[in-house]
Amino acid sequence: MDLKIRFTIFFSLLSFLLLSIFSGFVYVQVKEKMLTTAVQALSEHLEHEAMHLPERGRAAAHAPHKADIFLRVYRGDKLIDNSFPPDFHAAHHRGMQQQLTTTFENQDYRLEGFLDLTDTDHYLAELKKVLVLASVLCALAIIPLGYILTRVLLAPFRALATAAGGLTAQQLSYRFSEPKTLDEFGSLKASFNNLLGRLEKSFLQVERFATQASHELRTPLAVLRSQIEVTSRRKRTVEEHEAVLKKLKMQTERLEGITQRLLTLSDIERTQVQGTEAPLILRPAIDEICQAVKLSHPEKAPEIEIAPIPETLQWRVSPTYFSMLVTNLLDNAIKHSRDKVRISVGKIPNALTLKIEDDGPGIPESEQSHIFEPFYRIPSTDPLAPKGHGLGLSIVKACADACSGKISVESSSLGGAAFSISFPV
Ligand SMILES: Nc1ncnc2c1ncn2[C@@H]1O[C@H](COP(=O)(O)OP(=O)(O)OP(=O)(O)O)[C@@H](O)[C@H]1O
Ligand SMILES: [Mg+2]
C-alpha cells in the first residue's frame, strides 16, 4: 500500500482515538459536575424547606418552588404538603431522592425530596451526540488534510527515488544537490551521494581491471597465434619446430601464471577470514618460505638476513595468507635487490609488524600509491628490469585486508624499498 495512504490512515485513526479519549474525558467531567450540582441543589432545597417550617401552612410564605424538585412534608405521619405530580411513580422517573428529618416545637417533621434528572439526562445525551459527531467529523476531515500533508512532505523523497531509480551504470558520476540542512532528507541525500561515490569508484576499478586483464591476456595469445601462423606457412625442420614449441611453452606458462594469480586474487577477495586459525610459529614458517622463494630465483642470490625473531613468537593467521604475503613481498625484494634483503618481525603491545626490505632501486614516492593496483608496473626503459604480471602486490594487499592488516611502503635503510604490514593481535 502507498506510504501516503498508510500515513493518512494512521493519522486519522490516531486522531480519532485521541479525540474519542478527549471527548470521553469531557463527557465524564461534565456528567460528574452536573450530578454533584444536582445533589447539592436537592440537599440545599431540603435544608431551606426545613428552616422555613414555621411558615409552612401559610401558602403565601411558601419557599420558592423549583420545577424539577418535588417535595413531601410529613408532620409525624401526617402529610402536610405535597408538590409531587398526582401520577408520580418513582420507578418511571429518572432522578434522585433525599430525606431530611427535623424537630420543631416538639413535633417531628420528615421532608422527602425528589430531583427530576430528565433534563440533565437529555442534556448529557445531546452532549454525547455532539462529541461523537465532532470526533468522527474531525477524523474524516483529517483524511484529505493528512493525505495532502504527507504528499507535500514526501514529495522530495519521491523526487529523490525517481532520480535514483533512473540512474544507469553510465551515470554513476551523478550527484544529488548538496543538502542545505542535515535533517532526515539531507542525510539521506548525503548517504546517496556517498553510495554513488563508492559505487562509481568500484565500478571504475572493475572496468579498469577487466580492461587490463584482457590486455594482459591478449598479448601472449597474440604471440601464440602469430608463432603458429608463421610456423605453419612452410615446412619446418625438427630444430625449428623445437624452437617454436619452446616459445609457445613460454607464452602458455605466462598465460597460466596470469590466470593462476587472477584466480588467487579473486579467491582472497571472496573468502572471509574466520579468525579461528591455529597459531603459526613465525620463525620456521618464514625460513620455509625463504627456501622456496630462493629456489624460484636461481639467477639471483642476494644475502637474506632474517633479523632475530623469538623462536616461540606465534600469530593466529591463515598459513595460506601468510605464505602468500611473505612469498610475494620476498619475491619482489629478491627480484629488485642488488645484494641484500632483510626480513624482520616486530611486536608492540597490540600489533605485530612484518617488514621486508631490499637494497634495490626503491619505489619513487609518486608511484607508491599505484603499485598495489592490479597489473600496475613501474614504467622502466631498462630491458633488464625484472619482469612480472603486476599482480603480486594486489595479492599482498588483498591478503593484508583480509587479515585486517595495514600495508605501507617507504625507503629502506638498505637503500631500496621497505614494505611493512602491521596486524592487530
Ligand atoms: N621491492 C621492490 N623494489 C622496487 N620496485 C618494486 C618492488 N616491489 C614492487 N616493485 C614495483 O611494483 C610493481 C608491482 O609489483 P607486483 O609485485 O605487483 O608485480 P610484479 O612483481 O611486477 O609481478 P608479479 O608479482 O605479479 O609477478 C613492480 O612491477 C615493480 O615495478
Ligand atoms: Mg611481484
Short mmCIF file of C-alpha atoms and ligand atoms in Angstrom, two decimals:
data_model
loop_
_atom_site.label_atom_id
_atom_site.label_comp_id
_atom_site.label_asym_id
_atom_site.label_seq_id
_atom_site.Cartn_x
_atom_site.Cartn_y
_atom_site.Cartn_z
CA MET A 1 0.00 0.00 0.00
CA ASP A 2 1.18 3.51 -0.84
CA LEU A 3 3.07 5.19 2.02
CA LYS A 4 0.84 8.29 1.68
CA ILE A 5 -2.28 6.19 2.22
CA ARG A 6 -0.69 4.33 5.12
CA PHE A 7 0.31 7.60 6.79
CA THR A 8 -3.15 9.10 6.20
CA ILE A 9 -4.97 6.08 7.64
CA PHE A 10 -2.60 6.01 10.58
CA PHE A 11 -3.02 9.73 11.33
CA SER A 12 -6.81 9.72 11.01
CA LEU A 13 -7.12 6.62 13.21
CA LEU A 14 -4.75 8.16 15.72
CA SER A 15 -6.59 11.48 15.74
CA PHE A 16 -9.93 9.66 16.04
CA LEU A 17 -8.57 7.74 19.02
CA LEU A 18 -7.21 10.89 20.68
CA LEU A 19 -10.42 12.85 20.02
CA SER A 20 -12.50 9.96 21.40
CA ILE A 21 -10.40 9.89 24.56
CA PHE A 22 -10.69 13.67 24.88
CA SER A 23 -14.47 13.61 24.25
CA GLY A 24 -14.94 10.78 26.75
CA PHE A 25 -13.00 12.76 29.32
CA VAL A 26 -15.06 15.92 28.69
CA TYR A 27 -18.30 13.92 28.89
CA VAL A 28 -17.39 12.23 32.19
CA GLN A 29 -16.28 15.55 33.72
CA VAL A 30 -19.46 17.39 32.67
CA LYS A 31 -21.68 14.50 33.90
CA GLU A 32 -19.98 14.37 37.29
CA LYS A 33 -20.14 18.12 37.68
CA MET A 34 -23.89 18.17 36.82
CA LEU A 35 -24.73 15.31 39.20
CA THR A 36 -22.77 16.90 42.04
CA THR A 37 -24.51 20.22 41.44
CA ALA A 38 -27.90 18.42 41.37
CA VAL A 39 -27.25 16.59 44.65
CA GLN A 40 -26.14 19.86 46.23
CA ALA A 41 -29.21 21.69 44.91
CA LEU A 42 -31.54 18.99 46.33
CA SER A 43 -29.96 18.99 49.80
CA GLU A 44 -29.90 22.84 49.86
CA HIS A 45 -33.54 22.86 48.93
CA LEU A 46 -34.44 20.39 51.69
CA GLU A 47 -32.45 22.40 54.24
CA HIS A 48 -34.11 25.61 53.10
CA GLU A 49 -37.52 23.99 53.47
CA ALA A 50 -36.63 22.69 56.95
CA MET A 51 -35.64 26.18 58.07
CA HIS A 52 -38.94 27.61 56.88
CA LEU A 53 -41.16 25.02 58.57
CA PRO A 54 -42.83 27.73 60.79
CA GLU A 55 -44.18 29.42 57.69
CA ARG A 56 -45.43 26.09 56.22
CA GLY A 57 -49.17 26.01 56.03
CA ARG A 58 -49.29 29.70 55.09
CA ALA A 59 -49.40 29.37 51.34
CA ALA A 60 -48.20 32.88 50.65
CA ALA A 61 -44.96 32.48 52.59
CA HIS A 62 -44.10 29.19 50.97
CA ALA A 63 -40.50 28.77 49.81
CA PRO A 64 -39.88 29.29 46.08
CA HIS A 65 -40.80 26.13 44.24
CA LYS A 66 -38.26 24.57 41.85
CA ALA A 67 -39.76 22.97 38.77
CA ASP A 68 -37.52 19.86 38.84
CA ILE A 69 -37.68 19.26 42.62
CA PHE A 70 -40.78 17.63 44.17
CA LEU A 71 -41.32 17.76 47.91
CA ARG A 72 -43.42 15.93 50.52
CA VAL A 73 -43.55 17.27 54.10
CA TYR A 74 -44.81 15.00 56.92
CA ARG A 75 -45.59 16.13 60.46
CA GLY A 76 -45.44 12.88 62.39
CA ASP A 77 -47.18 10.54 59.94
CA LYS A 78 -49.44 13.21 58.53
CA LEU A 79 -48.67 14.56 55.06
CA ILE A 80 -48.98 18.34 55.32
CA ASP A 81 -47.59 19.37 51.96
CA ASN A 82 -47.06 17.61 48.63
CA SER A 83 -45.71 19.06 45.36
CA PHE A 84 -45.27 15.63 43.66
CA PRO A 85 -47.34 15.24 40.49
CA PRO A 86 -50.51 13.22 41.15
CA ASP A 87 -49.49 10.34 38.86
CA PHE A 88 -45.86 10.25 40.17
CA HIS A 89 -44.26 6.85 40.35
CA ALA A 90 -40.53 6.71 41.34
CA ALA A 91 -39.85 3.77 39.02
CA HIS A 92 -40.94 5.81 35.97
CA HIS A 93 -38.80 8.83 36.69
CA ARG A 94 -35.01 9.26 36.34
CA GLY A 95 -33.85 11.18 39.37
CA MET A 96 -32.55 11.11 42.90
CA GLN A 97 -34.29 11.02 46.23
CA GLN A 98 -33.27 12.52 49.62
CA GLN A 99 -34.84 12.66 53.05
CA LEU A 100 -34.39 15.05 55.94
CA THR A 101 -35.90 14.74 59.44
CA THR A 102 -36.12 17.57 61.91
CA THR A 103 -37.98 18.55 65.09
CA PHE A 104 -39.79 21.81 65.54
CA GLU A 105 -41.89 22.84 68.53
CA ASN A 106 -41.82 19.24 69.82
CA GLN A 107 -43.16 17.97 66.53
CA ASP A 108 -41.26 15.55 64.26
CA TYR A 109 -41.07 16.54 60.64
CA ARG A 110 -39.88 14.45 57.70
CA LEU A 111 -39.10 16.07 54.34
CA GLU A 112 -38.87 13.86 51.25
CA GLY A 113 -37.35 15.44 48.13
CA PHE A 114 -37.05 14.09 44.61
CA LEU A 115 -34.90 15.72 41.96
CA ASP A 116 -36.02 15.03 38.42
CA LEU A 117 -32.98 14.39 36.21
CA THR A 118 -34.83 14.06 32.92
CA ASP A 119 -33.49 17.42 31.62
CA THR A 120 -29.96 16.60 32.77
CA ASP A 121 -30.09 13.23 31.02
CA HIS A 122 -31.43 14.91 27.95
CA TYR A 123 -28.62 17.45 28.01
CA LEU A 124 -25.97 14.73 28.56
CA ALA A 125 -27.35 12.64 25.69
CA GLU A 126 -27.15 15.71 23.41
CA LEU A 127 -23.59 16.40 24.57
CA LYS A 128 -22.60 12.79 23.86
CA LYS A 129 -24.07 13.01 20.36
CA VAL A 130 -22.23 16.28 19.62
CA LEU A 131 -18.90 14.93 20.91
CA VAL A 132 -19.12 11.66 18.92
CA LEU A 133 -20.13 13.57 15.80
CA ALA A 134 -17.29 16.09 16.27
CA SER A 135 -14.73 13.26 16.69
CA VAL A 136 -15.94 11.45 13.57
CA LEU A 137 -16.04 14.68 11.53
CA CYS A 138 -12.55 15.68 12.67
CA ALA A 139 -11.18 12.23 11.83
CA LEU A 140 -12.85 12.43 8.40
CA ALA A 141 -11.50 15.94 7.84
CA ILE A 142 -8.02 14.71 8.70
CA ILE A 143 -8.14 12.15 5.85
CA PRO A 144 -7.80 14.68 2.98
CA LEU A 145 -5.67 17.01 5.11
CA GLY A 146 -3.34 14.16 6.10
CA TYR A 147 -3.16 12.97 2.52
CA ILE A 148 -2.22 16.43 1.22
CA LEU A 149 0.27 16.97 4.07
CA THR A 150 2.03 13.61 3.60
CA ARG A 151 2.08 14.19 -0.15
CA VAL A 152 3.82 17.53 0.38
CA LEU A 153 6.21 16.10 2.98
CA LEU A 154 7.08 13.04 0.90
CA ALA A 155 7.46 14.97 -2.37
CA PRO A 156 11.25 15.48 -2.02
CA PHE A 157 11.72 11.79 -1.11
CA ARG A 158 9.66 10.81 -4.16
CA ALA A 159 11.77 13.07 -6.40
CA LEU A 160 14.94 11.54 -4.93
CA ALA A 161 13.65 8.00 -5.51
CA THR A 162 12.68 8.83 -9.12
CA ALA A 163 16.08 10.37 -9.80
CA ALA A 164 17.92 7.42 -8.17
CA GLY A 165 15.73 4.90 -10.00
CA GLY A 166 16.62 6.48 -13.35
CA LEU A 167 20.37 6.21 -12.84
CA THR A 168 22.19 3.75 -15.04
CA ALA A 169 25.68 2.29 -14.63
CA GLN A 170 26.93 5.00 -17.02
CA GLN A 171 25.61 7.79 -14.79
CA LEU A 172 27.36 6.89 -11.56
CA SER A 173 29.17 10.24 -11.62
CA TYR A 174 25.78 11.92 -10.99
CA ARG A 175 25.48 13.58 -7.56
CA PHE A 176 22.38 14.99 -5.89
CA SER A 177 22.49 18.70 -4.97
CA GLU A 178 24.30 19.30 -1.69
CA PRO A 179 21.80 19.16 1.21
CA LYS A 180 21.28 22.57 2.86
CA THR A 181 20.42 21.09 6.23
CA LEU A 182 21.33 17.73 7.71
CA ASP A 183 17.78 16.70 8.58
CA GLU A 184 16.44 13.22 7.63
CA PHE A 185 16.14 14.22 3.97
CA GLY A 186 19.54 15.90 3.95
CA SER A 187 21.29 12.89 5.46
CA LEU A 188 19.50 10.56 3.02
CA LYS A 189 20.81 12.70 0.15
CA ALA A 190 24.31 12.69 1.64
CA SER A 191 24.15 8.88 2.04
CA PHE A 192 23.01 8.51 -1.59
CA ASN A 193 25.90 10.70 -2.74
CA ASN A 194 28.32 8.64 -0.64
CA LEU A 195 26.92 5.42 -2.03
CA LEU A 196 27.18 6.73 -5.59
CA GLY A 197 30.78 7.75 -4.90
CA ARG A 198 31.68 4.28 -3.64
CA LEU A 199 29.79 2.59 -6.48
CA GLU A 200 31.50 4.77 -9.07
CA LYS A 201 34.90 4.01 -7.59
CA SER A 202 34.41 0.26 -7.51
CA PHE A 203 32.75 0.28 -10.92
CA LEU A 204 35.74 2.11 -12.39
CA GLN A 205 38.07 -0.32 -10.62
CA VAL A 206 36.23 -3.32 -12.06
CA GLU A 207 36.20 -1.71 -15.50
CA ARG A 208 39.93 -0.93 -15.34
CA PHE A 209 40.66 -4.39 -14.01
CA ALA A 210 38.73 -6.05 -16.85
CA THR A 211 40.47 -3.89 -19.48
CA GLN A 212 43.89 -4.57 -18.01
CA ALA A 213 43.23 -8.28 -17.57
CA SER A 214 42.07 -8.67 -21.17
CA HIS A 215 45.04 -6.65 -22.36
CA GLU A 216 47.46 -8.82 -20.36
CA LEU A 217 45.89 -11.99 -21.69
CA ARG A 218 45.68 -10.73 -25.26
CA THR A 219 49.43 -10.17 -25.63
CA PRO A 220 50.58 -13.78 -25.03
CA LEU A 221 47.60 -15.06 -27.01
CA ALA A 222 48.56 -12.85 -29.98
CA VAL A 223 52.17 -14.08 -29.73
CA LEU A 224 50.94 -17.70 -29.69
CA ARG A 225 48.78 -17.13 -32.77
CA SER A 226 51.45 -15.37 -34.81
CA GLN A 227 54.04 -18.04 -33.90
CA ILE A 228 51.67 -20.78 -35.04
CA GLU A 229 50.75 -18.90 -38.24
CA VAL A 230 54.36 -18.14 -39.19
CA THR A 231 55.48 -21.71 -38.48
CA SER A 232 52.68 -23.27 -40.49
CA ARG A 233 53.42 -21.20 -43.64
CA ARG A 234 56.07 -23.68 -44.86
CA LYS A 235 57.67 -26.94 -43.93
CA ARG A 236 59.98 -26.67 -40.91
CA THR A 237 62.90 -28.69 -39.67
CA VAL A 238 62.70 -30.52 -36.36
CA GLU A 239 65.02 -27.94 -34.79
CA GLU A 240 62.81 -25.08 -35.97
CA HIS A 241 59.76 -26.84 -34.55
CA GLU A 242 61.54 -27.34 -31.25
CA ALA A 243 62.47 -23.64 -31.10
CA VAL A 244 58.86 -22.59 -31.81
CA LEU A 245 57.48 -25.07 -29.29
CA LYS A 246 59.84 -23.61 -26.68
CA LYS A 247 58.45 -20.10 -27.38
CA LEU A 248 54.89 -21.43 -27.28
CA LYS A 249 55.61 -23.10 -23.95
CA MET A 250 56.92 -19.82 -22.53
CA GLN A 251 53.81 -17.92 -23.61
CA THR A 252 51.42 -20.59 -22.27
CA GLU A 253 53.32 -20.53 -18.98
CA ARG A 254 52.86 -16.77 -18.89
CA LEU A 255 49.13 -17.19 -19.56
CA GLU A 256 48.93 -19.86 -16.89
CA GLY A 257 50.77 -17.57 -14.46
CA ILE A 258 48.39 -14.67 -15.06
CA THR A 259 45.22 -16.76 -14.77
CA GLN A 260 46.53 -18.50 -11.67
CA ARG A 261 47.28 -15.17 -9.96
CA LEU A 262 43.94 -13.72 -11.04
CA LEU A 263 42.20 -16.71 -9.53
CA THR A 264 44.19 -16.34 -6.32
CA LEU A 265 43.22 -12.66 -6.13
CA SER A 266 39.52 -13.32 -6.64
CA ASP A 267 39.65 -16.23 -4.15
CA ILE A 268 41.11 -13.95 -1.44
CA GLU A 269 38.53 -11.25 -2.13
CA ARG A 270 35.69 -13.77 -1.95
CA THR A 271 36.81 -15.71 1.11
CA GLN A 272 36.04 -14.47 4.60
CA VAL A 273 38.78 -15.00 7.18
CA GLN A 274 37.35 -16.99 10.07
CA GLY A 275 39.77 -15.69 12.72
CA THR A 276 39.92 -19.14 14.33
CA GLU A 277 43.22 -20.24 12.83
CA ALA A 278 45.68 -22.19 14.94
CA PRO A 279 48.73 -20.13 15.99
CA LEU A 280 51.54 -20.13 13.44
CA ILE A 281 55.11 -20.20 14.77
CA LEU A 282 56.68 -17.45 12.71
CA ARG A 283 60.38 -18.29 12.59
CA PRO A 284 60.13 -21.75 10.94
CA ALA A 285 57.32 -20.54 8.66
CA ILE A 286 59.47 -17.64 7.38
CA ASP A 287 62.51 -19.94 6.92
CA GLU A 288 60.46 -22.36 4.85
CA ILE A 289 59.06 -19.59 2.59
CA CYS A 290 62.59 -18.17 2.12
CA GLN A 291 63.89 -21.50 0.87
CA ALA A 292 61.04 -21.86 -1.61
CA VAL A 293 61.34 -18.28 -2.99
CA LYS A 294 65.15 -18.55 -3.31
CA LEU A 295 64.68 -21.67 -5.45
CA SER A 296 62.42 -19.75 -7.86
CA HIS A 297 65.24 -17.21 -8.45
CA PRO A 298 68.24 -19.33 -9.41
CA GLU A 299 69.68 -16.35 -11.34
CA LYS A 300 69.96 -14.20 -8.19
CA ALA A 301 71.46 -14.98 -4.83
CA PRO A 302 71.25 -11.94 -2.58
CA GLU A 303 72.13 -12.32 1.07
CA ILE A 304 68.86 -12.77 3.00
CA GLU A 305 69.15 -11.53 6.55
CA ILE A 306 66.45 -12.60 8.94
CA ALA A 307 66.56 -10.31 11.98
CA PRO A 308 66.31 -12.28 15.25
CA ILE A 309 62.76 -13.48 15.79
CA PRO A 310 61.95 -15.17 19.12
CA GLU A 311 61.70 -18.92 18.42
CA THR A 312 58.29 -19.11 20.04
CA LEU A 313 56.76 -15.96 18.55
CA GLN A 314 53.45 -17.05 17.07
CA TRP A 315 50.44 -15.49 15.42
CA ARG A 316 46.93 -16.63 14.71
CA VAL A 317 46.83 -16.27 10.94
CA SER A 318 45.81 -18.35 7.98
CA PRO A 319 49.06 -20.10 6.86
CA THR A 320 47.94 -19.69 3.22
CA TYR A 321 47.57 -15.90 3.54
CA PHE A 322 50.80 -15.60 5.48
CA SER A 323 52.64 -17.60 2.87
CA MET A 324 51.17 -15.50 0.01
CA LEU A 325 52.11 -12.25 1.81
CA VAL A 326 55.71 -13.21 2.51
CA THR A 327 56.23 -15.02 -0.81
CA ASN A 328 55.12 -12.05 -2.93
CA LEU A 329 57.00 -9.42 -0.92
CA LEU A 330 60.14 -11.56 -0.79
CA ASP A 331 59.85 -12.38 -4.48
CA ASN A 332 59.79 -8.63 -5.30
CA ALA A 333 62.62 -7.89 -2.88
CA ILE A 334 64.87 -10.58 -4.39
CA LYS A 335 63.96 -9.57 -7.97
CA HIS A 336 64.79 -5.89 -7.37
CA SER A 337 67.68 -6.29 -4.91
CA ARG A 338 71.34 -5.90 -5.74
CA ASP A 339 72.95 -7.88 -2.88
CA LYS A 340 70.83 -7.78 0.20
CA VAL A 341 67.33 -8.46 1.53
CA ARG A 342 66.27 -8.14 5.18
CA ILE A 343 63.25 -9.66 6.92
CA SER A 344 62.27 -8.54 10.40
CA VAL A 345 59.31 -9.02 12.73
CA GLY A 346 58.49 -6.53 15.47
CA LYS A 347 55.99 -6.89 18.29
CA ILE A 348 54.39 -3.96 20.09
CA PRO A 349 51.59 -4.40 22.65
CA ASN A 350 48.66 -4.57 20.21
CA ALA A 351 50.31 -5.19 16.87
CA LEU A 352 52.75 -7.35 15.05
CA THR A 353 54.79 -5.88 12.20
CA LEU A 354 56.40 -7.77 9.35
CA LYS A 355 58.99 -5.81 7.35
CA ILE A 356 60.76 -6.86 4.14
CA GLU A 357 63.46 -4.54 2.78
CA ASP A 358 65.97 -4.64 -0.05
CA ASP A 359 68.87 -2.62 -1.46
CA GLY A 360 67.35 -2.22 -4.94
CA PRO A 361 66.29 0.98 -6.71
CA GLY A 362 63.38 1.53 -4.30
CA ILE A 363 59.97 2.93 -5.21
CA PRO A 364 59.61 6.62 -6.10
CA GLU A 365 57.09 8.43 -3.91
CA SER A 366 54.89 9.28 -6.92
CA GLU A 367 54.48 5.54 -7.66
CA GLN A 368 53.78 4.38 -4.12
CA SER A 369 50.01 4.89 -4.36
CA HIS A 370 49.74 2.92 -7.62
CA ILE A 371 51.83 -0.18 -7.04
CA PHE A 372 49.00 -2.03 -5.24
CA GLU A 373 46.66 -1.67 -8.24
CA PRO A 374 46.27 -4.86 -10.29
CA PHE A 375 48.61 -5.05 -13.32
CA TYR A 376 50.47 -1.89 -12.36
CA ARG A 377 54.22 -1.98 -13.02
CA ILE A 378 56.53 0.96 -12.60
CA PRO A 379 57.41 2.07 -16.15
CA SER A 380 61.02 1.29 -16.98
CA THR A 381 63.17 1.71 -20.08
CA ASP A 382 65.72 -0.82 -18.82
CA PRO A 383 65.40 -4.03 -20.90
CA LEU A 384 66.90 -5.94 -17.97
CA ALA A 385 64.31 -4.67 -15.48
CA PRO A 386 62.64 -7.56 -13.59
CA LYS A 387 59.59 -8.96 -15.33
CA GLY A 388 56.23 -9.74 -13.74
CA HIS A 389 52.47 -9.62 -14.16
CA GLY A 390 51.90 -6.71 -11.81
CA LEU A 391 49.61 -8.78 -9.59
CA GLY A 392 51.86 -9.71 -6.65
CA LEU A 393 51.26 -6.56 -4.60
CA SER A 394 47.49 -6.66 -5.31
CA ILE A 395 47.52 -10.16 -3.79
CA VAL A 396 49.55 -8.88 -0.82
CA LYS A 397 47.09 -6.02 -0.29
CA ALA A 398 44.07 -8.34 -0.55
CA CYS A 399 45.65 -10.76 1.99
CA ALA A 400 46.50 -7.89 4.36
CA ASP A 401 42.95 -6.51 4.09
CA ALA A 402 41.52 -9.98 4.75
CA CYS A 403 43.61 -10.20 7.96
CA SER A 404 42.78 -6.57 8.97
CA GLY A 405 46.42 -5.67 8.35
CA LYS A 406 47.76 -2.30 7.18
CA ILE A 407 50.39 -2.20 4.48
CA SER A 408 52.82 0.67 3.86
CA VAL A 409 55.88 1.29 1.76
CA GLU A 410 58.84 3.57 2.45
CA SER A 411 62.56 3.84 1.75
CA SER A 412 64.75 1.28 3.42
CA SER A 413 67.96 1.99 5.29
CA LEU A 414 69.46 -0.57 2.87
CA GLY A 415 68.78 1.89 0.04
CA GLY A 416 65.80 0.19 -1.63
CA ALA A 417 62.16 -0.36 -0.78
CA ALA A 418 60.82 -1.34 2.63
CA PHE A 419 57.33 -2.92 2.79
CA SER A 420 55.74 -3.16 6.25
CA ILE A 421 52.50 -4.83 7.22
CA SER A 422 51.15 -4.39 10.71
CA PHE A 423 48.43 -6.63 12.07
CA PRO A 424 46.35 -6.19 15.18
CA VAL A 425 46.91 -9.04 17.66
N1 LIG B 1 60.97 -4.27 -3.78
C1 LIG B 1 60.70 -3.53 -4.86
N2 LIG B 1 61.63 -2.67 -5.35
C2 LIG B 1 61.34 -1.94 -6.41
N3 LIG B 1 60.18 -1.95 -7.10
C3 LIG B 1 59.24 -2.80 -6.67
C4 LIG B 1 59.44 -3.64 -5.53
N4 LIG B 1 58.32 -4.34 -5.34
C5 LIG B 1 57.46 -3.99 -6.30
N5 LIG B 1 58.00 -3.06 -7.13
C6 LIG B 1 57.36 -2.41 -8.28
O1 LIG B 1 55.96 -2.56 -8.13
C7 LIG B 1 55.43 -3.20 -9.29
C8 LIG B 1 54.28 -4.08 -8.87
O2 LIG B 1 54.75 -5.20 -8.14
P1 LIG B 1 53.95 -6.54 -8.17
O3 LIG B 1 54.55 -7.48 -7.22
O4 LIG B 1 52.51 -6.22 -8.01
O5 LIG B 1 54.11 -7.03 -9.67
P2 LIG B 1 55.29 -7.79 -10.35
O6 LIG B 1 56.30 -8.14 -9.35
O7 LIG B 1 55.70 -6.92 -11.48
O8 LIG B 1 54.56 -9.06 -10.93
P3 LIG B 1 54.06 -10.36 -10.14
O9 LIG B 1 54.37 -10.17 -8.71
O10 LIG B 1 52.62 -10.43 -10.43
O11 LIG B 1 54.79 -11.49 -10.75
C9 LIG B 1 56.55 -3.96 -9.87
O12 LIG B 1 56.37 -4.14 -11.26
C10 LIG B 1 57.74 -3.08 -9.57
O13 LIG B 1 57.83 -2.08 -10.57
MG MG B 2 55.78 -9.20 -7.62
#
